[in-house]
Coordinates of C-alpha atoms in Angstrom, one line a residue:
Chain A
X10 CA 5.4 -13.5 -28.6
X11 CA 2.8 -10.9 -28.6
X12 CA 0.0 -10.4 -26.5
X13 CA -3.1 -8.2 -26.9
X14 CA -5.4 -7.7 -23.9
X15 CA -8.2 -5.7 -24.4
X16 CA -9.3 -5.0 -20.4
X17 CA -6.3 -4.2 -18.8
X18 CA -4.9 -5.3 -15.8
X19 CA -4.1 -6.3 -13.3
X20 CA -3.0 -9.1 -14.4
X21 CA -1.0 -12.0 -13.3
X22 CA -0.3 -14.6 -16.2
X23 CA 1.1 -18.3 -15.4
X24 CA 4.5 -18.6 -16.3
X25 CA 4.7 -14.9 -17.4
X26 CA 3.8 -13.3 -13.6
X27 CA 3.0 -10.0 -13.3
X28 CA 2.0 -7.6 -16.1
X29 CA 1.9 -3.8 -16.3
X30 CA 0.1 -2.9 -19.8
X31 CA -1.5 -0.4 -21.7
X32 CA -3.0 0.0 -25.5
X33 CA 0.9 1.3 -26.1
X34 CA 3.2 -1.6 -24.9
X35 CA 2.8 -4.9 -22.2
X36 CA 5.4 -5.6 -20.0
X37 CA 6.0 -8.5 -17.8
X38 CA 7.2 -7.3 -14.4
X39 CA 9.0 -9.9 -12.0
X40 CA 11.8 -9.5 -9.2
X41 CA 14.4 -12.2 -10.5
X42 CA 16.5 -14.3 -7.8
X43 CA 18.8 -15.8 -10.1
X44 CA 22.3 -13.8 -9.8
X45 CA 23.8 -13.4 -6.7
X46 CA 20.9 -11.0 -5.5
X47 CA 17.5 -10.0 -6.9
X48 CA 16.9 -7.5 -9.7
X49 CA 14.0 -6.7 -11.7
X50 CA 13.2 -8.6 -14.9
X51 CA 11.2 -7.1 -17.5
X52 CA 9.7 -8.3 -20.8
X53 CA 8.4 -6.7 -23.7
X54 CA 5.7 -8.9 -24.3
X55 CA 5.3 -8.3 -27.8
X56 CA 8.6 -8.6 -28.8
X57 CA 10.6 -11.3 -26.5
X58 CA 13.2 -9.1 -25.0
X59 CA 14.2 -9.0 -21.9
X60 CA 16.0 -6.6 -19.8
X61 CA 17.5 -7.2 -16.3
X62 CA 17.5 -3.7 -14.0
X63 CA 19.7 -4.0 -10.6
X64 CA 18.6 -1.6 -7.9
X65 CA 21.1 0.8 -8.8
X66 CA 19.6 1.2 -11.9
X67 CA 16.0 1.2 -10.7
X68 CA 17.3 3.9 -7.9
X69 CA 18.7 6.0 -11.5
X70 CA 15.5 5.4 -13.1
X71 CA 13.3 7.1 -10.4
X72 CA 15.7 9.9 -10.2
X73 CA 15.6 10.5 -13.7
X74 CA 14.7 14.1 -15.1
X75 CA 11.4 14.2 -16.9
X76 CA 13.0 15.6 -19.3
X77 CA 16.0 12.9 -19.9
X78 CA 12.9 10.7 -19.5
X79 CA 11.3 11.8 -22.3
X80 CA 14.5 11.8 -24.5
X81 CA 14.1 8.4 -24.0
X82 CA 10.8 8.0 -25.3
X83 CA 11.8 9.3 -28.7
X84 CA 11.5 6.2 -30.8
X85 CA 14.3 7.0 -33.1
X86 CA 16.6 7.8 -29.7
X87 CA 17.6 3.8 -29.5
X88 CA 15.3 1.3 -30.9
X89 CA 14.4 2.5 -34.2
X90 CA 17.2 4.7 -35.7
X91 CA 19.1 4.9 -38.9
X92 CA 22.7 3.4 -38.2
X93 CA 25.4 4.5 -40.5
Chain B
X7 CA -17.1 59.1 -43.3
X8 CA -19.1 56.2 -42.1
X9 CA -18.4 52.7 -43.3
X10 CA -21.0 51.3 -45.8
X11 CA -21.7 47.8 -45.4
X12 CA -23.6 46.0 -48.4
X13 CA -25.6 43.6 -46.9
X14 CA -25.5 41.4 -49.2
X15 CA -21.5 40.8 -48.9
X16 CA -22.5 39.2 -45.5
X17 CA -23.3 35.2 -45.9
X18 CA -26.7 35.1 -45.0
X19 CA -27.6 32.2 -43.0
X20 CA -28.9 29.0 -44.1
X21 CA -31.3 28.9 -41.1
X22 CA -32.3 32.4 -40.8
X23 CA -35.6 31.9 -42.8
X24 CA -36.6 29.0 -40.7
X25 CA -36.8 30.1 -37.1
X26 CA -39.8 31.8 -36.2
X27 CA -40.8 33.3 -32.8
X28 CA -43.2 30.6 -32.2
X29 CA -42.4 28.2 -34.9
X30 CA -39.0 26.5 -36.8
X31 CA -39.1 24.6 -39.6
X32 CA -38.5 20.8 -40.3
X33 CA -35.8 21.2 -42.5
X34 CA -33.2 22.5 -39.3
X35 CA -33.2 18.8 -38.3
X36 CA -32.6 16.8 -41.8
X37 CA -30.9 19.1 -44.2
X38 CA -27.1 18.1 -44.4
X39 CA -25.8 21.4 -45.3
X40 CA -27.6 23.0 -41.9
X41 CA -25.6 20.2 -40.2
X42 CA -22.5 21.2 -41.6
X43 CA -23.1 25.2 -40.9
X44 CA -23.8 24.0 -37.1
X45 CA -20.0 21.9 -36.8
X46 CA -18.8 25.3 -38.1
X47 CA -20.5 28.0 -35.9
X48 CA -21.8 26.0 -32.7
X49 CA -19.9 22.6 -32.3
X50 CA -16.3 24.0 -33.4
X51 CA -16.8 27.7 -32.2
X52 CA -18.8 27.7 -28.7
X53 CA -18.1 26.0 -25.6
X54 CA -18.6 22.6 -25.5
X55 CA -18.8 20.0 -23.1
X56 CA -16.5 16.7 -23.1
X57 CA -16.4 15.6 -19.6
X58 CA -15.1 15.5 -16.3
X59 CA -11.4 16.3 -14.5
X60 CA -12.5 13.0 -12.3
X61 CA -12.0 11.1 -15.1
X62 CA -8.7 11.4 -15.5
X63 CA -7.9 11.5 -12.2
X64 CA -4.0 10.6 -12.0
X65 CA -0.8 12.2 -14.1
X66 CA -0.9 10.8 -17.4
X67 CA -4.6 9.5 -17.3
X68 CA -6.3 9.6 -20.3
X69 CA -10.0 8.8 -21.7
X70 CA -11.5 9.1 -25.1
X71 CA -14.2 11.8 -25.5
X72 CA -16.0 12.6 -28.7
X73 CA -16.5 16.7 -29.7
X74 CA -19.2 16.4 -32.3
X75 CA -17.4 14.4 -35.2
X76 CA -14.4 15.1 -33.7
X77 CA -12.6 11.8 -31.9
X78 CA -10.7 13.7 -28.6
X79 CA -8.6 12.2 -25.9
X80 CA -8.5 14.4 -22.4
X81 CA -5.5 14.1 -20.9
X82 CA -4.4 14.7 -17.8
X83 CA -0.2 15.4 -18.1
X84 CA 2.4 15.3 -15.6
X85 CA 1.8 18.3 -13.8
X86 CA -1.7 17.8 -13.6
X87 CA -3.0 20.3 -16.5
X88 CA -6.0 18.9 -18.8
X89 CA -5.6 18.5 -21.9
X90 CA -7.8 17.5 -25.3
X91 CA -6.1 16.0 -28.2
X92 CA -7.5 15.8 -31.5
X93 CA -7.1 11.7 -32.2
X94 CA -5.5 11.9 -35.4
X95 CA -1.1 10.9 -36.4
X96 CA 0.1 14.0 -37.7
X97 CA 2.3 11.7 -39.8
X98 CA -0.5 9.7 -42.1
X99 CA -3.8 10.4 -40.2
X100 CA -4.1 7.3 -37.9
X101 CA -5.9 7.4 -35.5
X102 CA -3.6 7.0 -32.3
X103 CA -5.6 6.4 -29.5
X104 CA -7.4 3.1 -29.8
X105 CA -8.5 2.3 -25.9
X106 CA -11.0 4.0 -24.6
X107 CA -8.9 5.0 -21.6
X108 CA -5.9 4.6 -20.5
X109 CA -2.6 5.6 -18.3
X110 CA 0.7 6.7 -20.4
X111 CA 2.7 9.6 -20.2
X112 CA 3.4 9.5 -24.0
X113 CA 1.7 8.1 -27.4
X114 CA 2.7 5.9 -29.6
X115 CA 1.0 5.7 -33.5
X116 CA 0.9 2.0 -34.8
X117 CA 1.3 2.9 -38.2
X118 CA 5.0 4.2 -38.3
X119 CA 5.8 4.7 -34.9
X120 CA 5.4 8.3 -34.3
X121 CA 5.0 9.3 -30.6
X122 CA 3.7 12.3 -28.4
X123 CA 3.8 13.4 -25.3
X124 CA 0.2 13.4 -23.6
X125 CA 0.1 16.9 -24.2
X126 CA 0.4 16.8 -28.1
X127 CA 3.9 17.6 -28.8
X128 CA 6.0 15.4 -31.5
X129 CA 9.1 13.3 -29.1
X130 CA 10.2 11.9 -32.2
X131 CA 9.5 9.6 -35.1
X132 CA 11.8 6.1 -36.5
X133 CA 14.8 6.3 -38.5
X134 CA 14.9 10.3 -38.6
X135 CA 17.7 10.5 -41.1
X136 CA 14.6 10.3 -43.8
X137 CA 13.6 13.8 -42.4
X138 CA 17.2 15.4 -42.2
X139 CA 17.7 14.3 -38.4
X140 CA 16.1 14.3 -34.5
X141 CA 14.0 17.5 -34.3
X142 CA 13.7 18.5 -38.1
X143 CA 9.5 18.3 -38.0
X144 CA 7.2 20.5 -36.0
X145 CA 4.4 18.1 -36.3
X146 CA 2.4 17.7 -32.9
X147 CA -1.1 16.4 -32.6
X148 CA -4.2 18.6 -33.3
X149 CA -5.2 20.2 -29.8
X150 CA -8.8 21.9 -28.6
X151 CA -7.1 25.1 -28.5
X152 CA -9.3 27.0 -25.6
X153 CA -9.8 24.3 -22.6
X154 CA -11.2 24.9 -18.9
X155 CA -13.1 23.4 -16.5
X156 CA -15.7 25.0 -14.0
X157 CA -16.1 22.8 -11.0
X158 CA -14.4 20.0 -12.8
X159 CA -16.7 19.5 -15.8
X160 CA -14.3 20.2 -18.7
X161 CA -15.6 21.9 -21.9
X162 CA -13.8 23.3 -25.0
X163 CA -13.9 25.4 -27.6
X164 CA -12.1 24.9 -31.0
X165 CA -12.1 29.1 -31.6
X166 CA -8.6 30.6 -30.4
X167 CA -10.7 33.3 -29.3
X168 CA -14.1 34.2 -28.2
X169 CA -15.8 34.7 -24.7
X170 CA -14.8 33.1 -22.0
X171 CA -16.3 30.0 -20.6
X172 CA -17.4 31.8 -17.6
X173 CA -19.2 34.4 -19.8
X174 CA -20.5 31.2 -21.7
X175 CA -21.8 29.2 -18.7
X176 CA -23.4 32.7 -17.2
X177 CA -26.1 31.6 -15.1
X178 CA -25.7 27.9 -15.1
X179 CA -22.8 28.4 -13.1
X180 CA -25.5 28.7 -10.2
X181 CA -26.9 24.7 -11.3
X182 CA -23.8 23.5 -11.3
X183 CA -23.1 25.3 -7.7
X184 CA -26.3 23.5 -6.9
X185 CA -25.2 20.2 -8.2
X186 CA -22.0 19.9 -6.5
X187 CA -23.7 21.8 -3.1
X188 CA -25.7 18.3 -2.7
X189 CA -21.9 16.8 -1.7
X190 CA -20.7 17.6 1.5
X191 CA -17.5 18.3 0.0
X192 CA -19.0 20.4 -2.0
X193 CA -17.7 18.1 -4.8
X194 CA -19.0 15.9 -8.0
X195 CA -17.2 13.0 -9.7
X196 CA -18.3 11.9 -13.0
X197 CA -16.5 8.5 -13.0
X198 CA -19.2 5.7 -12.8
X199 CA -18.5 4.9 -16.4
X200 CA -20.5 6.8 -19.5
X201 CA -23.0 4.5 -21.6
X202 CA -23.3 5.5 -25.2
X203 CA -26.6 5.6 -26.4
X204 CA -27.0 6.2 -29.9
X205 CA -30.1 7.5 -31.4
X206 CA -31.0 7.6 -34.8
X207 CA -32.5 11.9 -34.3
X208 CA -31.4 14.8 -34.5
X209 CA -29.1 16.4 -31.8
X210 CA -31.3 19.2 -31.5
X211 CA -34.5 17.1 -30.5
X212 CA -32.5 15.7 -27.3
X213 CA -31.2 19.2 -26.6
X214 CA -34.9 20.8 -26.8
X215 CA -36.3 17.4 -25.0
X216 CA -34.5 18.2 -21.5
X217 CA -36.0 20.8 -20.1
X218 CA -40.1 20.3 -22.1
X219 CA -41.7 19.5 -19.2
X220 CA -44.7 19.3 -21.6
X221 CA -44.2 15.4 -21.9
X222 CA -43.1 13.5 -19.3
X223 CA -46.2 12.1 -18.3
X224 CA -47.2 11.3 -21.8
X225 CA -43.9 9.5 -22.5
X226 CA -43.3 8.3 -19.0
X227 CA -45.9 7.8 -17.7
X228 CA -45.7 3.6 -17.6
X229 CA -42.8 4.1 -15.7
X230 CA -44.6 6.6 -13.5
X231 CA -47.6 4.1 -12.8
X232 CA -44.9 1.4 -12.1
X233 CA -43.3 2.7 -10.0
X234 CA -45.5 5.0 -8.0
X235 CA -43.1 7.7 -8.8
X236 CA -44.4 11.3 -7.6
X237 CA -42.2 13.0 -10.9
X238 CA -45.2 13.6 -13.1
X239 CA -47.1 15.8 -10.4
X240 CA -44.0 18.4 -11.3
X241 CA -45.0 18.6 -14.6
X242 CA -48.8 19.7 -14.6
X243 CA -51.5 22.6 -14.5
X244 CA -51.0 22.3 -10.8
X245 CA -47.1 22.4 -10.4
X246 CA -45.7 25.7 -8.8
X247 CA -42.1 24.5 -10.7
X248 CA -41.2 26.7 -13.5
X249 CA -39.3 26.3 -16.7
X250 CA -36.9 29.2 -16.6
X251 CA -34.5 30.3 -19.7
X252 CA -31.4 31.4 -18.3
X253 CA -29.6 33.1 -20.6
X254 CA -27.4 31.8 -23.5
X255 CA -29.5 29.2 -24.8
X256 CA -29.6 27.4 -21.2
X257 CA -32.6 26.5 -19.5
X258 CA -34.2 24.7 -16.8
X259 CA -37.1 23.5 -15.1
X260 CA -37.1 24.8 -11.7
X261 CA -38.6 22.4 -9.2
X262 CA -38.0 24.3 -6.3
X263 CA -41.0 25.6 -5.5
X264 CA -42.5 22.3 -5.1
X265 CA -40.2 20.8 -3.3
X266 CA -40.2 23.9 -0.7
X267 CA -44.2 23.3 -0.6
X268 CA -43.5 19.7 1.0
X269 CA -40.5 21.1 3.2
X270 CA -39.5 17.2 3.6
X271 CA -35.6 16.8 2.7
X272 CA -34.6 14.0 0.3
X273 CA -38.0 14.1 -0.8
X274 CA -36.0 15.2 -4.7
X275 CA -34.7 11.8 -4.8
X276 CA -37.9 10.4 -3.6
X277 CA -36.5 9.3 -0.5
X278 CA -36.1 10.0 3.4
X279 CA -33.5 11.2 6.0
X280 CA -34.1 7.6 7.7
X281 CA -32.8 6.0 5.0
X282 CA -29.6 7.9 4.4
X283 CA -28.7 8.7 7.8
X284 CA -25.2 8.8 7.1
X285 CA -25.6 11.6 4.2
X286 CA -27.7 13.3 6.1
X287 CA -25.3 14.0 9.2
X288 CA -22.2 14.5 6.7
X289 CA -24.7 17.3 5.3
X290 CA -25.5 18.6 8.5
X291 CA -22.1 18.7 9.8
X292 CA -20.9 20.1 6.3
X293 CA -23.7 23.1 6.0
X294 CA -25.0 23.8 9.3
X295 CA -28.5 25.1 9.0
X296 CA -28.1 25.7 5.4
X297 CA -28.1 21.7 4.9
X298 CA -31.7 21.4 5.5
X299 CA -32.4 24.0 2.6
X300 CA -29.9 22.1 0.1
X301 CA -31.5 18.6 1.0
X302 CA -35.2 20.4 0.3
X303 CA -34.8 21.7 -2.8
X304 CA -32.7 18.9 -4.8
X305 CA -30.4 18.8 -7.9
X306 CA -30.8 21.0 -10.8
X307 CA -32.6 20.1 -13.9
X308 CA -30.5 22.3 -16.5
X309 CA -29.8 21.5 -19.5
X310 CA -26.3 23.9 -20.5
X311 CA -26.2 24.7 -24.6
X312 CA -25.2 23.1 -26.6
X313 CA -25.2 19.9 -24.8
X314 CA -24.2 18.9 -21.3
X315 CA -28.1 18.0 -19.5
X316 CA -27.9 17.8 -15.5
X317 CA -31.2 15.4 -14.4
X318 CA -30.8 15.5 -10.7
X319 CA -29.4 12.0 -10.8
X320 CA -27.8 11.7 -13.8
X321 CA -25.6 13.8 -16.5
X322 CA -26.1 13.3 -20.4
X323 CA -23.6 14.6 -22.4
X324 CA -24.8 15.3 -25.8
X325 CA -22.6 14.6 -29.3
X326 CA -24.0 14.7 -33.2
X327 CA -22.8 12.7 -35.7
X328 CA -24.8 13.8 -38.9
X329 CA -28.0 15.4 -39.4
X330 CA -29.8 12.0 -38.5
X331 CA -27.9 11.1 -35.6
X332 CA -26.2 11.5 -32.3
X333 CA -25.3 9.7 -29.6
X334 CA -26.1 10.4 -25.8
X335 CA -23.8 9.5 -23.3
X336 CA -24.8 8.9 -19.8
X337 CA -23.4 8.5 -16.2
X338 CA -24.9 8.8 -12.9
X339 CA -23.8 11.9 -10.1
X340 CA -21.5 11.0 -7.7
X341 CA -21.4 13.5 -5.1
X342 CA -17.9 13.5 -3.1
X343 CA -18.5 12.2 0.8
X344 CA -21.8 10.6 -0.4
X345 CA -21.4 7.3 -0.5
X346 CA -24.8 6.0 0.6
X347 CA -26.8 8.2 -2.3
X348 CA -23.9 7.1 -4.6
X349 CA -24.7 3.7 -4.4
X350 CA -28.6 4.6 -5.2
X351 CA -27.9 6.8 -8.0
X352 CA -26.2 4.6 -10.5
X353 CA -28.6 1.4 -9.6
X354 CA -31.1 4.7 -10.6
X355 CA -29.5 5.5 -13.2
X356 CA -29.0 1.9 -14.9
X357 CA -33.0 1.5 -14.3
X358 CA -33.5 4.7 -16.0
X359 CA -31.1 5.0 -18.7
X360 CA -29.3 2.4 -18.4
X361 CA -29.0 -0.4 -21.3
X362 CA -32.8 -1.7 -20.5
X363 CA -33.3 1.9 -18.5
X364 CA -37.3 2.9 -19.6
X365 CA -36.6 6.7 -19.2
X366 CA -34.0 6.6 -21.9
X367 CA -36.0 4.0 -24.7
X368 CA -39.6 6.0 -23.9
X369 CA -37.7 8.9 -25.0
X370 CA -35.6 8.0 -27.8
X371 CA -38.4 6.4 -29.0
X372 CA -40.1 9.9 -29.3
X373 CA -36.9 11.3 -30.7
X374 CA -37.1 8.7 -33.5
X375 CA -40.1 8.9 -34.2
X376 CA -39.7 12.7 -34.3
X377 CA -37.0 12.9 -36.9
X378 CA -39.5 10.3 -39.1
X379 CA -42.2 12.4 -38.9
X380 CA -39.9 16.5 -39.7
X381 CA -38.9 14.4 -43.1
X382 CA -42.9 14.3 -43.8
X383 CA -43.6 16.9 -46.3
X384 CA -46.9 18.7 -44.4
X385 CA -46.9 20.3 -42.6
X386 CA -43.5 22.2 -42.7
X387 CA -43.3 24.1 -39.4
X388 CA -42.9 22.7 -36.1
X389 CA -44.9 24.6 -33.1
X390 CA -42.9 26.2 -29.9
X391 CA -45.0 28.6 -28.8
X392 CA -46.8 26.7 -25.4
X393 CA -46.5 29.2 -23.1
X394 CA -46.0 32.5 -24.7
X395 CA -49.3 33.9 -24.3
X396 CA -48.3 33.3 -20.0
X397 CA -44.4 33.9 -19.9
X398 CA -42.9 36.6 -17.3
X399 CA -39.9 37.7 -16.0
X400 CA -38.5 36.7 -12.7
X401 CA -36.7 39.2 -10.1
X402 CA -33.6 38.2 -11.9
X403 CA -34.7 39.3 -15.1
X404 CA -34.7 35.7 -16.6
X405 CA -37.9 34.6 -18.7
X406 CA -40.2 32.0 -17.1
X407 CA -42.9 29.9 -17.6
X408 CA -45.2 27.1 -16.4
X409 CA -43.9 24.4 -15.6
X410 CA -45.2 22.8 -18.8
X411 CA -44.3 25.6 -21.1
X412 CA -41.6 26.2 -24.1
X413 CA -39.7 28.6 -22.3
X414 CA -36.4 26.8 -22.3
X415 CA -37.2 25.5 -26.2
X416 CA -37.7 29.2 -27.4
X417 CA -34.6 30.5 -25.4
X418 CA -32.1 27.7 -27.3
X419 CA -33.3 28.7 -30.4
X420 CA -32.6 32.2 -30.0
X421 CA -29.3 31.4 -28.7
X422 CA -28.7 28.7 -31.7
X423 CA -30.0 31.7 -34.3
X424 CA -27.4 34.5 -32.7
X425 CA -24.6 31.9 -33.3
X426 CA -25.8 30.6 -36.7
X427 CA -26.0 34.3 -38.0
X428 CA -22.9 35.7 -36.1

């Protein structure tokens, strides 16, 4: 799944919800009731995956040092990497 | 022992021949290879202006800007510092911005995934074992290197080194002080949105255009009669207003002095206290007495070499593409804490240059037909010298003339010749 918007947000998409986007990536945002308390569910749009944050994780996210932050953002540092 | 300098070591100029006191020649507006000598020593050397801090007004805003042929983002990064990135993948060349604006703390190429932060520098690039491992390259994006802002209108220059923008800006400073003195915070934004106009002249032709107060009731003068406007009374025999070169190439036309005759404020934007009442008080409250003065005398008409033009209501922002054309880009004033002239100056500015705006076609109609008529073979020269026979020099020291004259035309050519030949 893969979608390109070309005026960005806000939008809010029927059965998608929510979406935060940008020229760079478009991610579907929604607070997820299913487990035994709510979390955030977020979807890479183009691609399909999903990943569940619990507050805890959230709470790490916004504490996060710029610079760990940006560690992150390096594309080989998880998603696209040579694995031996 | 003094050093001997042959002459002829020195590159001589392609325009050096072709700017006269009173006259330049055609050929500055068509020839290709004057074109390229301009990207060299004016666009990618001088101080140029790309736009405005309120554009980007959050951490990791971003906007594309154009610097001549150049395709730049501004950024605005984490801590708030502007930056302009050259739009180009240091990997294969992509382009890597592809909206026109934008919020992201980092970029991302399409092509092979290389990303950067919003300030230029390489994060990382896919599968890095093909370069040797994580931190091998030292590949960042291409940056303006000089940039800085002076009340929030952002210029740069592409020379590490050279003067200062302050030393650049020299007089105009005082417009822009002006400009931003009509806010009662004492602040402009340039966010109502820039329309490209592209025109099929000469950048120079627009530049030269702003401040001729030779034509505007030959060109405008259907919009004049339409709209009852009192503009083209500046511009004649009997206007006190002056045309005033300022130093560096800038100029203006001066419309003080008849504004001051009337002593009626708002009259600059053709309007009355009664109808702004709540500008008005935010002025008063903002200025004290000095409020009356401001709202007498009005908003600048400067236009700043090489090509940022301050009409009173609106700001063009001037970019070539070739020898043939450029592209202006437009936005109406919006002066901080005045939300009541705010309002009037961009349904002003979309009835004047916007997309059916009259001011803009009448005069990129002349531009056009301009750039037809410098590729006619005869005659060759192209005449600048209304004015001379009358221009003086103000208390400041400054050259002016009528308020019809080619004062402003003869001082950007000077300034264009210094850079040309430097």
């Amino acid at each position: 799944m893969g979608i390109e918007m070309n005026d960005r947000g806000p939008f809010d998409i029927p059965d998608i919800g929510p979406v935060v986007g940008s020229e760079f990536a478009e991610i579907s945002v929604n607070v997820d009731s299913e487990a035994n308390s709510t979390r955030l569910r977020l979807e890479d749009l183009r691609t399909g995956r999903v990943r569940y944050l619990d507050p805890l994780e959230l709470e790490t996210i916004i504490w996060l040092a710029d610079g760990h932050l940006t560690e992150l953002l390096d594309p080989s540092a998880d998603r696209w990497r040579d694995r031996s | 022992m003094p050093t001997v300098i042959n002459p002829d070591a020195v590159p001589k100029s392609l325009v050096s021949e072709l700017i006269r006191p009173s006259q330049v020649h055609g050929s500055l507006y068509t020839d290709p290879a004057i074109f390229a000598e301009e990207l060299t020593k004016i666009w990618f050397k001088t101080w140029v202006f790309v736009g405005h801090e309120s554009e980007v007004p959050e951490p990791n805003d971003y906007v594309r800007k154009q610097m001549a042929t150049q395709d730049v983002v501004m950024t605005r990064d984490r801590d708030g510092d502007i930056h302009l990135l050259i739009n180009r993948c240091a990997h294969r060349g992509l382009q890597v911005c592809d909206d026109q604006k934008g919020n992201s703390s980092s970029f991302r190429c399409p092509y092979h995934g290389w990303t950067y932060r919003n300030s230029g520098e390489l994060l990382g690039y896919p599968y890095n074992k093909g370069y040797g491992g994580k931190g091998r390259l030292e590949l960042g994006m291409g940056k303006v290197p000089r940039v800085e802002s002076y009340r929030g209108f952002v210029f740069g220059s592409m020379a590490d080194d050279g003067p200062s923008l302050l030393e650049h800006l020299g007089a105009a400073t005082g417009e822009i002080d002006r400009l931003a003195g009509l806010s009662p915070k004492g602040e402009v934004s340039l966010d109502a949105g820039w329309l490209p106009h592209k025109t099929r002249a000469n950048w120079k032709f627009l530049a030269e255009n702003e401040t001729d107060g030779y034509h505007p009731q030959f060109v405008h003068g259907s919009i004049f009669g339409v709209t009852g406007s009192p503009i083209g009374a500046l511009y004649s025999d009997a206007s006190t207003a002056v045309t005033r070169a300022l130093g560096n190439g800038h100029s203006e036309n001066d419309l003080r002095p008849e504004f001051r005759k009337f002593a009626e404020p708002m009259r600059w934007f053709g309007t009355t206290p009664e109808r702004v009442p709540n500008y008005v008080a935010a002025m008063r409250e903002a200025y004290g007495e000095d409020a009356e003065r401001r709202m007498i005398e009005g908003a600048p008409h400067v236009m700043i070499f090489p090509n940022l033009f301050i009409a009173e209501i609106q700001v063009f922002n001037i970019q070539p593409n070739a020898a043939n054309e450029c592209i202006s880009y437009a936005t109406a004033v919006q002066l901080r804490g005045g939300a009541e002239l705010n309002r009037r100056m961009i349904s002003q500015s979309i009835g004047s240059v916007g997309p059916a705006g009259m001011l803009l076609a009448d005069d990129t109609e002349m531009y056009e037909r301009n750039q037809q008529g410098v590729s006619m073979l005869d005659p060759e020269w192209l005449d600048v010298r209304r004015g001379l026979v009358r221009e003086t020099t103000d208390e400041d020291g400054f050259t002016i003339g009528a308020a019809t004259d080619e004062t402003g035309m003869r001082g950007f050519w000077k300034q264009y010749r210094a850079l040309m030949e430097a």
